[in-house]
Coordinates of N, CA and C in Angstrom, one line a residue:
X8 N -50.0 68.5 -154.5 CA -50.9 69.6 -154.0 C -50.1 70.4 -153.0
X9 N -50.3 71.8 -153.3 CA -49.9 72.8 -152.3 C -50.6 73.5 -151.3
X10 N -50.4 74.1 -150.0 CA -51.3 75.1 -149.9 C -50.4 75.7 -148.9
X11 N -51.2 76.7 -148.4 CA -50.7 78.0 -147.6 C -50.3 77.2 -146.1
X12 N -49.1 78.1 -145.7 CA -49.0 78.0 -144.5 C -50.2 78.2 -142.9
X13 N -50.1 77.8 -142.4 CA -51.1 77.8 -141.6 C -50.7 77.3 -139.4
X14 N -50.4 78.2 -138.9 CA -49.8 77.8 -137.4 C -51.0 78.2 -136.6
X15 N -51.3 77.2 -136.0 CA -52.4 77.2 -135.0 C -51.4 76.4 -133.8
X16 N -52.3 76.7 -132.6 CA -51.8 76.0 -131.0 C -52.5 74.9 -130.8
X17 N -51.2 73.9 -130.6 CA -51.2 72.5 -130.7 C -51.6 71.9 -129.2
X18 N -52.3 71.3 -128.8 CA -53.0 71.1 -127.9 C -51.8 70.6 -126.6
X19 N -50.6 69.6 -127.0 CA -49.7 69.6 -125.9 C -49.2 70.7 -125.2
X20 N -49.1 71.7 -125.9 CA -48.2 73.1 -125.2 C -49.4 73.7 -124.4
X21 N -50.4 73.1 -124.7 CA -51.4 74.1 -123.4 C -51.8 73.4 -122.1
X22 N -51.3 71.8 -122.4 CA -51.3 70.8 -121.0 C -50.0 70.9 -119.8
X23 N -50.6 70.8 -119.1 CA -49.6 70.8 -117.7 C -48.6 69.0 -117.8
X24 N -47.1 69.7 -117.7 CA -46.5 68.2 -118.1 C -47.1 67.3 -117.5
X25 N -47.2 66.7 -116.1 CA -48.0 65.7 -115.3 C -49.3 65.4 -116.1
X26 N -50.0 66.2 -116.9 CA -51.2 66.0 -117.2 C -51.1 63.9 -117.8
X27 N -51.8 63.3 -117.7 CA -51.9 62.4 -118.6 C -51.9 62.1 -119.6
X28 N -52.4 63.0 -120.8 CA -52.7 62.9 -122.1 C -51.1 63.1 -122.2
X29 N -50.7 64.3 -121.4 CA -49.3 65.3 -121.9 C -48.1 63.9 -121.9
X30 N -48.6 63.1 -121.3 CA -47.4 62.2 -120.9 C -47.9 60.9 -122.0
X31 N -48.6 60.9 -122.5 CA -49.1 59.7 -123.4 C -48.5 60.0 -124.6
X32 N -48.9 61.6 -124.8 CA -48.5 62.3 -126.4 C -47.1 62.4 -126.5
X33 N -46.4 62.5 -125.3 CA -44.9 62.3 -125.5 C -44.1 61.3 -125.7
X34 N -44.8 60.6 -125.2 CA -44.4 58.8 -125.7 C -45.0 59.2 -127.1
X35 N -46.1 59.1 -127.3 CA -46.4 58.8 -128.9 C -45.7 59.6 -129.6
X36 N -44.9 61.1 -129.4 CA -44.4 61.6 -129.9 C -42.7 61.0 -130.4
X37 N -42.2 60.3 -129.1 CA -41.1 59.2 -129.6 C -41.2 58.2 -130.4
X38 N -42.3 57.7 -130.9 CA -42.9 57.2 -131.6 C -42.6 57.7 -133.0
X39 N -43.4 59.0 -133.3 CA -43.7 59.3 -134.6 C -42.0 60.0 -135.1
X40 N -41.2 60.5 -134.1 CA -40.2 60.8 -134.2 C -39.2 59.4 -135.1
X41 N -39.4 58.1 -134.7 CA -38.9 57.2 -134.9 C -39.2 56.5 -136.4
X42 N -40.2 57.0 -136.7 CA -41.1 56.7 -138.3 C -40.6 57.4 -139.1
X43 N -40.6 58.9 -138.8 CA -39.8 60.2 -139.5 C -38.6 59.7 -139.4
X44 N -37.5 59.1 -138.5 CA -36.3 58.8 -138.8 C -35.8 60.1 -138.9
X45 N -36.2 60.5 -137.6 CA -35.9 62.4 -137.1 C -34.3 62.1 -136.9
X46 N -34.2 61.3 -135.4 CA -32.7 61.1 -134.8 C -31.5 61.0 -136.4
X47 N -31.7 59.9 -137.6 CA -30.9 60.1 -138.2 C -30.6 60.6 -138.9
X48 N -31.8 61.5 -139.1 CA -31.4 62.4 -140.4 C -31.0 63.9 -139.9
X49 N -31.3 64.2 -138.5 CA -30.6 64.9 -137.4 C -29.0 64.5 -137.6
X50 N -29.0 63.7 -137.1 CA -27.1 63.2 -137.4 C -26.7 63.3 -138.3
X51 N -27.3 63.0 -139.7 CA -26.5 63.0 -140.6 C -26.2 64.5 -141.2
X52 N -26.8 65.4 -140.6 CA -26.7 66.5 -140.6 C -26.1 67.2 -140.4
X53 N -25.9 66.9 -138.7 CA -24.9 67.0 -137.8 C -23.8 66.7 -137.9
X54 N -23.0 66.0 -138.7 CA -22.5 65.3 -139.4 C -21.8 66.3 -140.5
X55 N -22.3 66.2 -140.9 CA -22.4 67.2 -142.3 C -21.7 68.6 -141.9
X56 N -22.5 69.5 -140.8 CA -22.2 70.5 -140.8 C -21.0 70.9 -140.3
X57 N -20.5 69.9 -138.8 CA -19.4 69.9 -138.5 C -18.3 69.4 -138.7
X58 N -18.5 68.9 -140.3 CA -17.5 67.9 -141.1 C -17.2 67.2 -140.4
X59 N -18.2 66.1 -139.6 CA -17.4 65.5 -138.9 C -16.7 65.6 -137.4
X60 N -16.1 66.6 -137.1 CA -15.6 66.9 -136.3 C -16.5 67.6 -134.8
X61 N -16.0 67.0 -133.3 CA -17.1 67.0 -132.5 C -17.0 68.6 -132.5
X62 N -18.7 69.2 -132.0 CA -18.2 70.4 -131.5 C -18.2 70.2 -130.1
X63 N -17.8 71.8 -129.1 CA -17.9 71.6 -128.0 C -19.2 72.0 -126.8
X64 N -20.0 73.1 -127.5 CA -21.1 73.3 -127.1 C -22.4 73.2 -128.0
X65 N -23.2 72.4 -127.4 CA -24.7 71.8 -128.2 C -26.0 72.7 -127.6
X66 N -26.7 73.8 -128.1 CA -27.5 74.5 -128.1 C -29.1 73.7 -128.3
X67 N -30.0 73.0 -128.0 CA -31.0 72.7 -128.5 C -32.6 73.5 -128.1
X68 N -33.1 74.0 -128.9 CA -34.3 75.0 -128.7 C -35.2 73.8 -128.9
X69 N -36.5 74.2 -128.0 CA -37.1 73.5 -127.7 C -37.0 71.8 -127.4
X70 N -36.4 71.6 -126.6 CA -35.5 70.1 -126.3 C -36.8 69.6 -125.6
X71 N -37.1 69.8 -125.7 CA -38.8 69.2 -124.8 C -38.1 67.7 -123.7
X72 N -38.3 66.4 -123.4 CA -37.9 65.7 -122.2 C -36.3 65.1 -123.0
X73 N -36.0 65.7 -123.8 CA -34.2 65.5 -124.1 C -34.0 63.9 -124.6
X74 N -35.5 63.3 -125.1 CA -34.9 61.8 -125.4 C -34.8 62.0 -126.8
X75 N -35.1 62.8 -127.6 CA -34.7 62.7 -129.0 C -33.2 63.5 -128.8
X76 N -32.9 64.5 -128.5 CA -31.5 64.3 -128.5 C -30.2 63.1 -128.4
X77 N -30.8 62.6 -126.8 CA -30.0 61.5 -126.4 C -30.2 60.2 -128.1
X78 N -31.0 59.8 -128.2 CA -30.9 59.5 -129.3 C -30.1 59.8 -130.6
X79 N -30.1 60.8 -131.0 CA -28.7 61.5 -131.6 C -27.4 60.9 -131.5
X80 N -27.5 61.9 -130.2 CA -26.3 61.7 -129.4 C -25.5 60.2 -129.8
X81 N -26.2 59.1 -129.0 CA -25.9 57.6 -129.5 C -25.5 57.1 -130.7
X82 N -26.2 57.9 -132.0 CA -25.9 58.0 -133.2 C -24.6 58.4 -133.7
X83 N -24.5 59.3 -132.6 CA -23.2 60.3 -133.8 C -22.0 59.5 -133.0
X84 N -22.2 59.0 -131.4 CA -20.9 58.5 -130.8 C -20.0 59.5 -130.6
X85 N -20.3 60.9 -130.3 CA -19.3 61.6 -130.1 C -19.3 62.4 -128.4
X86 N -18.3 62.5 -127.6 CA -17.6 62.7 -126.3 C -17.8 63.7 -125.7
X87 N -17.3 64.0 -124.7 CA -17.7 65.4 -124.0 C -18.0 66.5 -124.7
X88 N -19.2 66.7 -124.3 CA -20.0 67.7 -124.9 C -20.5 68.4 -124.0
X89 N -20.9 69.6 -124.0 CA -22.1 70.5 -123.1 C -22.9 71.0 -124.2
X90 N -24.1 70.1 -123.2 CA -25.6 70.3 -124.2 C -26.1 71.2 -123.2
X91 N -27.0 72.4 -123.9 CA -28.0 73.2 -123.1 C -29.4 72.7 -124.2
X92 N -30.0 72.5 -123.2 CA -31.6 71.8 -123.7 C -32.5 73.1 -123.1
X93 N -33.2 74.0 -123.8 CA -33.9 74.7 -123.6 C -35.2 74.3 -123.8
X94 N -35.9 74.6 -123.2 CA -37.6 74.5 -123.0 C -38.2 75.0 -121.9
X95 N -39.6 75.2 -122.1 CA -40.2 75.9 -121.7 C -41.2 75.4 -120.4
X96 N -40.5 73.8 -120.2 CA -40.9 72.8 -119.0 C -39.3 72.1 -119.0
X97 N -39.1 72.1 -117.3 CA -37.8 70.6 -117.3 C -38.7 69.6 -116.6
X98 N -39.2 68.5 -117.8 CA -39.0 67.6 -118.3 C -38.4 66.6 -118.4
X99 N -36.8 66.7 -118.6 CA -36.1 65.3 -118.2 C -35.7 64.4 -117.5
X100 N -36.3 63.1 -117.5 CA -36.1 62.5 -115.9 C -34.8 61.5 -115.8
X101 N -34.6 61.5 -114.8 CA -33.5 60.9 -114.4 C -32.8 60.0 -115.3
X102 N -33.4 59.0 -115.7 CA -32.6 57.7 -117.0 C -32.2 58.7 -118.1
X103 N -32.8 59.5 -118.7 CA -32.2 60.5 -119.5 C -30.9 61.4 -119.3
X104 N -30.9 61.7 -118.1 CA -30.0 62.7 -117.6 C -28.8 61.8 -117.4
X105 N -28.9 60.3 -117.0 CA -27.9 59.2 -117.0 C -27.5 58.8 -117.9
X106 N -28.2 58.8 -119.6 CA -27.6 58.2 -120.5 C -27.0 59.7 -120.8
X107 N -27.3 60.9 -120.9 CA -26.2 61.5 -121.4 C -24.7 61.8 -120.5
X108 N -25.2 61.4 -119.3 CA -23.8 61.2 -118.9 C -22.6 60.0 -119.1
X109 N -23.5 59.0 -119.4 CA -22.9 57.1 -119.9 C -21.8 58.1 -121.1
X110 N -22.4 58.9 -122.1 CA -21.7 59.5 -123.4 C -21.2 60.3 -123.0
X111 N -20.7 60.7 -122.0 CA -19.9 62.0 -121.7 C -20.7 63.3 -122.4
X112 N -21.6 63.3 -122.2 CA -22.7 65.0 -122.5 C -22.9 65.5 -121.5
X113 N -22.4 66.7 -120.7 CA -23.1 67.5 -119.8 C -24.1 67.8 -119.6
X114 N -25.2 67.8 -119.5 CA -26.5 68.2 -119.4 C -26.9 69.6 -119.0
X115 N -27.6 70.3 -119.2 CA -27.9 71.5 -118.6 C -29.1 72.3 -119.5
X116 N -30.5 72.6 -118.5 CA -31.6 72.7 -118.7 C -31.7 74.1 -118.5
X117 N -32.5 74.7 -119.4 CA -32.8 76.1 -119.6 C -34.2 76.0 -119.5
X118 N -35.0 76.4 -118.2 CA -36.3 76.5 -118.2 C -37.0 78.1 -118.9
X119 N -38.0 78.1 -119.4 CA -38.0 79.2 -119.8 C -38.7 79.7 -121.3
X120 N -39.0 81.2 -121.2 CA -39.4 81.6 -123.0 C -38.2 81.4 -123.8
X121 N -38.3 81.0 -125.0 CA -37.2 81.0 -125.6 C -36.2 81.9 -126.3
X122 N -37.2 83.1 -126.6 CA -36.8 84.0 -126.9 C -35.8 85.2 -125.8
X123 N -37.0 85.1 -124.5 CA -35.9 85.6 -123.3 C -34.5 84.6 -122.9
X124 N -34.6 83.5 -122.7 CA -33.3 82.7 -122.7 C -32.5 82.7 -123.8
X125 N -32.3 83.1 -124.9 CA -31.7 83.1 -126.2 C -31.0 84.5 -126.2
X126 N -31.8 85.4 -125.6 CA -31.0 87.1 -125.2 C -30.2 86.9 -123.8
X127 N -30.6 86.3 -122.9 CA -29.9 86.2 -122.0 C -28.4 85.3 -122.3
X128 N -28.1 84.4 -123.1 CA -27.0 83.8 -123.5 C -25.8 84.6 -123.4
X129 N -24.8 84.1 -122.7 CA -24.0 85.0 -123.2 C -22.9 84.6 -123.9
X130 N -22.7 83.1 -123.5 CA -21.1 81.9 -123.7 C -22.3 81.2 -125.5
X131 N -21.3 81.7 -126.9 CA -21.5 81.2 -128.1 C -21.5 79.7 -127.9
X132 N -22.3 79.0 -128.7 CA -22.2 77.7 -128.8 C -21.7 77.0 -130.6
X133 N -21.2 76.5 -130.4 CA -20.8 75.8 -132.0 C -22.0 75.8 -132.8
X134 N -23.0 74.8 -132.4 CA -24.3 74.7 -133.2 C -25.3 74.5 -132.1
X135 N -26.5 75.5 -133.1 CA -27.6 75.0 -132.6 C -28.9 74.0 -133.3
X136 N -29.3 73.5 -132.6 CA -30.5 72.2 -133.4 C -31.8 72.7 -132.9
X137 N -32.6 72.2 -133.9 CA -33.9 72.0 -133.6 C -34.6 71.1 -134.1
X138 N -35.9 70.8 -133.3 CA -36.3 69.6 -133.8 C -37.8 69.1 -133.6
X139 N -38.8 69.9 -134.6 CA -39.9 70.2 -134.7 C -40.4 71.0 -133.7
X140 N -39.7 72.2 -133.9 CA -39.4 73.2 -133.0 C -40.2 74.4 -133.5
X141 N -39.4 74.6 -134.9 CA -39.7 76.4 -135.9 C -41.2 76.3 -136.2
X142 N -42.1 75.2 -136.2 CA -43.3 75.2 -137.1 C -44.2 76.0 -135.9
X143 N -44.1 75.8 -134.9 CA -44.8 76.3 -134.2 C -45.4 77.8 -134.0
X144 N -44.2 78.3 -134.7 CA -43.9 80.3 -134.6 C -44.8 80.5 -136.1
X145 N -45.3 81.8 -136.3 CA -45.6 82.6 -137.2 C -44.5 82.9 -137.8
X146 N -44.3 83.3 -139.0 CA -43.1 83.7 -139.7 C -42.8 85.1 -139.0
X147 N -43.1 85.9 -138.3 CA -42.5 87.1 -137.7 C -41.4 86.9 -136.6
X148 N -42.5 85.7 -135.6 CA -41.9 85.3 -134.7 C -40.8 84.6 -135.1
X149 N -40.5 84.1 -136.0 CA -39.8 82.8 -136.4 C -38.7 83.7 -137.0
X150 N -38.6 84.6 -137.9 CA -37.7 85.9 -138.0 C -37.1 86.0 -137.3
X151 N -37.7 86.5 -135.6 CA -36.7 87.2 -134.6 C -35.7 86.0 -134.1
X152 N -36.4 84.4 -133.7 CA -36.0 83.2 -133.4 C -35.0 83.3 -134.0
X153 N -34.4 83.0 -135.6 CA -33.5 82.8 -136.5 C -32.6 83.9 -136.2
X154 N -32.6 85.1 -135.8 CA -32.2 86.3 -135.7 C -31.0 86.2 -134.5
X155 N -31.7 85.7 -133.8 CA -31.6 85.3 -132.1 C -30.0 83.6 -132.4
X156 N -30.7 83.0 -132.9 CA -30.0 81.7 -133.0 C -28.5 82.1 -134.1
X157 N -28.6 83.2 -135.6 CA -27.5 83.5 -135.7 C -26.1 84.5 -135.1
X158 N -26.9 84.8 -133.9 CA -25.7 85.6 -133.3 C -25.3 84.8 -132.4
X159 N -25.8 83.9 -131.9 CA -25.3 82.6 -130.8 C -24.6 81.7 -131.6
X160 N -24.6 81.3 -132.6 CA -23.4 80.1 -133.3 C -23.3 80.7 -134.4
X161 N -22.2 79.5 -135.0 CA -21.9 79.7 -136.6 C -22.7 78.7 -137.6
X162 N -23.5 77.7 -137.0 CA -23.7 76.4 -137.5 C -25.5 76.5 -136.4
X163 N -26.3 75.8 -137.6 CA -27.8 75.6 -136.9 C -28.3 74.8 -137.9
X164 N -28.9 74.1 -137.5 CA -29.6 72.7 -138.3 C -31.0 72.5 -137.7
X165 N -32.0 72.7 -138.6 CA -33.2 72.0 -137.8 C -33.8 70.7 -138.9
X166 N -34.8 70.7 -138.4 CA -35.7 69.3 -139.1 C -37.0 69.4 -138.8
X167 N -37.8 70.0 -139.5 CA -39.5 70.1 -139.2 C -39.9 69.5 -140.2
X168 N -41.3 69.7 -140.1 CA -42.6 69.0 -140.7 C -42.4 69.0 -142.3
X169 N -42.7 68.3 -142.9 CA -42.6 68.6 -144.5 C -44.4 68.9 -144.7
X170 N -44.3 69.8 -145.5 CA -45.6 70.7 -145.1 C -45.8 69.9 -146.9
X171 N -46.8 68.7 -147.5 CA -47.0 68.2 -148.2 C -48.8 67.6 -148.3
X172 N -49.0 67.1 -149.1 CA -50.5 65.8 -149.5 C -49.7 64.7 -148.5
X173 N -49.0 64.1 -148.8 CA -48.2 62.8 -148.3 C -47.9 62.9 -147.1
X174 N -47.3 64.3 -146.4 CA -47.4 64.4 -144.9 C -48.5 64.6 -144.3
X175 N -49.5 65.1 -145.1 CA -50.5 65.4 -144.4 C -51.8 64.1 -144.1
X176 N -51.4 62.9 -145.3 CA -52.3 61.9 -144.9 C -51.3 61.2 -144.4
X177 N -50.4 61.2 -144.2 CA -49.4 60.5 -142.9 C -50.2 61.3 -141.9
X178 N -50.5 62.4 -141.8 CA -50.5 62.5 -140.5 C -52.1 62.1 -140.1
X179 N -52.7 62.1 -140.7 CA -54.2 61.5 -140.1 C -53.9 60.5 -140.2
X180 N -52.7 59.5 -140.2 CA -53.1 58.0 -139.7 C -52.5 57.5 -138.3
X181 N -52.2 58.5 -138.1 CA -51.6 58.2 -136.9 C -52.7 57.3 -135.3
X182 N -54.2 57.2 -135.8 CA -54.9 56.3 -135.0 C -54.5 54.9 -135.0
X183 N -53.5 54.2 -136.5 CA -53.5 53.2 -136.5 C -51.9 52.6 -136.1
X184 N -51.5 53.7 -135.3 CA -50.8 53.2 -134.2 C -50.7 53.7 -132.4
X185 N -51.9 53.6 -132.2 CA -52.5 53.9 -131.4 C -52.2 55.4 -130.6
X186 N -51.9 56.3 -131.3 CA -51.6 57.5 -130.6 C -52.9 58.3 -130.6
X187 N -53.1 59.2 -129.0 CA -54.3 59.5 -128.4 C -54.8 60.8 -129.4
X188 N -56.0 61.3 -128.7 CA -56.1 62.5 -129.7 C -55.3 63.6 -129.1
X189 N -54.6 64.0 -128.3 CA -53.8 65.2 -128.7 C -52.5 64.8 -129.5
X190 N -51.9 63.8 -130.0 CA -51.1 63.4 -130.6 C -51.4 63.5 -132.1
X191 N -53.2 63.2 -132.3 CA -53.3 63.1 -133.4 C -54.1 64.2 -133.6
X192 N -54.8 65.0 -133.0 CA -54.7 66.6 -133.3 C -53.2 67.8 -133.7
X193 N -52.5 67.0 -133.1 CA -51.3 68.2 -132.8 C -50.4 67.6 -134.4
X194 N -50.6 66.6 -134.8 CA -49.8 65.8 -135.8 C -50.7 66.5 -137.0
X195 N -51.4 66.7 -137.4 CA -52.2 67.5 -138.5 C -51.6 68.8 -138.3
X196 N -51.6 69.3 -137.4 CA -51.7 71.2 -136.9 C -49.8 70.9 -137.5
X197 N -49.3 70.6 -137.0 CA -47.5 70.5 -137.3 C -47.5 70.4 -139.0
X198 N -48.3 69.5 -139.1 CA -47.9 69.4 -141.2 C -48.3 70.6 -141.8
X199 N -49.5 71.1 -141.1 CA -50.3 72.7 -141.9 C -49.1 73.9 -141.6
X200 N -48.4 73.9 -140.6 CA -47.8 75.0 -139.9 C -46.4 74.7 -140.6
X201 N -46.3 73.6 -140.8 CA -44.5 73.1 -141.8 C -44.1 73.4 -143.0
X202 N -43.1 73.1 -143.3 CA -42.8 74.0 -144.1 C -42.3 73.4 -145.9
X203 N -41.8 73.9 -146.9 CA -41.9 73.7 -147.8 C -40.5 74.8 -148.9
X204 N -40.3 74.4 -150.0 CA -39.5 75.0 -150.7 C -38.4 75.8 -149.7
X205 N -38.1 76.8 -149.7 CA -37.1 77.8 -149.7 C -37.4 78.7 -148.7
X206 N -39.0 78.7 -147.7 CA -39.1 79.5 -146.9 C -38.6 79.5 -145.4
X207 N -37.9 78.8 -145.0 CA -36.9 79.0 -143.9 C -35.7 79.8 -144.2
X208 N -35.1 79.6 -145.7 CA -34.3 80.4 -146.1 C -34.4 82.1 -146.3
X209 N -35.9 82.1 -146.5 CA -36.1 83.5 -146.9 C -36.1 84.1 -145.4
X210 N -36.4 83.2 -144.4 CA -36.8 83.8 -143.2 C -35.7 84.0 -142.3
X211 N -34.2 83.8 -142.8 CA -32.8 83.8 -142.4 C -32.3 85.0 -142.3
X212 N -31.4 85.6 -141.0 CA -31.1 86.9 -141.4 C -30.0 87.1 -142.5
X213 N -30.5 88.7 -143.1 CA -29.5 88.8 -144.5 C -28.3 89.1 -144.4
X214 N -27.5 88.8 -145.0 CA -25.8 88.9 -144.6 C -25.3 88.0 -145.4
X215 N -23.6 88.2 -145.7 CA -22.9 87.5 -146.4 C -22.1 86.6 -145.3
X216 N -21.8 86.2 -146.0 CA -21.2 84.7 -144.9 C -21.9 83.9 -144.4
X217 N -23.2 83.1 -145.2 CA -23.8 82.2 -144.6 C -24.0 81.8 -145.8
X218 N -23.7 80.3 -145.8 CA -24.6 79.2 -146.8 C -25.8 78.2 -146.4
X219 N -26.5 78.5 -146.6 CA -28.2 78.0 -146.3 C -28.1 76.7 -147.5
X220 N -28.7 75.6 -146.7 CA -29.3 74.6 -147.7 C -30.5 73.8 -146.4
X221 N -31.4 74.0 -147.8 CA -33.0 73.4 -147.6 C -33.7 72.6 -148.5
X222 N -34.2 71.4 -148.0 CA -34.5 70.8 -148.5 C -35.0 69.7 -148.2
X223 N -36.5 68.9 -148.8 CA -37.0 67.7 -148.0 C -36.0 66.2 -147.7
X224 N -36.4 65.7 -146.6 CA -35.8 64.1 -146.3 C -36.6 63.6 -146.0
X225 N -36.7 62.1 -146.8 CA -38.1 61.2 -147.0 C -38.2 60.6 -145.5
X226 N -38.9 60.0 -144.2 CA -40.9 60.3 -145.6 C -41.1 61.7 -145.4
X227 N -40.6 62.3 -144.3 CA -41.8 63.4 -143.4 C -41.5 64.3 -143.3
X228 N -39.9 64.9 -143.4 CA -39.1 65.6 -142.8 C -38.6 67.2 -143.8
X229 N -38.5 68.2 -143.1 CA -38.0 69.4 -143.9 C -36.5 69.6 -143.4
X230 N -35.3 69.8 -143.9 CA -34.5 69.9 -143.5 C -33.6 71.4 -143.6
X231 N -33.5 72.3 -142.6 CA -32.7 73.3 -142.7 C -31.1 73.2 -142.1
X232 N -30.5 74.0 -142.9 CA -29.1 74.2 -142.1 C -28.5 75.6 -142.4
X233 N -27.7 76.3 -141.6 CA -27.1 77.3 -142.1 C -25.4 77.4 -141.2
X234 N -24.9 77.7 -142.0 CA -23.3 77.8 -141.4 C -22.8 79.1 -141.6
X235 N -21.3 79.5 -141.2 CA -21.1 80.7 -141.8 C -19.9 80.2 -142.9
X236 N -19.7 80.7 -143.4 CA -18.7 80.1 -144.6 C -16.7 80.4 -144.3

């Protein structure tokens, strides 16, 4: 079964971080992160794109409290880094900001719109990630985003929603591991808004010197990458 795209506002982005629910849904969000087997297939990506080889600056759009990166991070095992974690709350608390320093990752928090911190950049970064980040934009907005993110690196990888039947009754089960209702409101609205076939690709700016590959990773996951050749 197919159907149309569909982005509506997901009830965590309109809570104040301290809120309670806001702090419940983000645990449960590490959670469903861990089911999807986001962190590995993030790495293996990551992986992929930089053949291997560390880069030196790490870009992440919408990093929300920076524990799915750190998780990464652990995965890939790789050394002095400067990560900039952008979002639109700072969010990450102290144990976090400690384990990326245990790995040698610089930390550094971009409070803020993302589209104004993304023009404001001025120092290129190797790659940027994302990480159930794009579904949230309209495809116009999501245009300028991608627009924005190829003049800042040569290399960008994200991982959203697989916009499916199978993601979508994955995502109404999410009661039966006890995640609250903005977790399990916001987990429906992400699979309708996610994505499918070739349309991140189409949404890439046009130009030669970029190889795009897209494509689902089981159970949950949509996976984009784009490099320059």
């Amino acid at each position: 079964m197919s159907f149309a795209r569909s982005v509506e506002s997901e009830w965590l982005d309109t809570l104040p971080a301290d809120d309670p629910r806001a702090r419940r849904s983000r645990r449960d969000l590490r959670r469903v992160n861990a089911i999807m087997l986001q962190a590995r297939i993030m790495a293996g990506l990551l992986n992929a794109q930089c053949h291997g080889a560390k880069p030196d600056r790490v870009i992440e759009v919408g990093g929300g409290d920076g524990t799915f990166m750190l998780r990464v991070a652990r995965k890939l095992g790789w050394r002095d880094i400067d990560l900039v974690l952008v979002d639109q709350q700072d969010i990450v608390d102290a144990p976090t900001r400690a384990g990326f320093a245990a790995l040698g990752w610089r930390l550094q928090v971009r409070q803020g719109d993302v589209f104004g911190l993304l023009g404001q950049e001025t120092e290129r970064a190797d790659v940027v990630v994302a990480n159930l980040f794009l579904h949230h934009f309209a495809d116009a907005e999501l245009t300028r985003l991608l627009r924005g993110v190829a003049a800042l690196a040569p290399r960008f990888v994200a991982c959203e929603p697989r916009r499916s039947a199978f993601s979508l009754a994955g995502s109404r089960m999410l009661f039966a591991i006890g995640c609250n209702a903005v977790s399990r409101h916001d987990a429906v609205a992400s699979v309708r808004a996610g994505f499918s076939g070739a349309e991140l690709s189409k949404l890439w700016p046009a130009g030669e010197g970029w190889r795009l590959r897209e494509a689902a990773a089981w159970p949950f996951t949509h996976c984009f990458s784009a490099s320059r050749a």
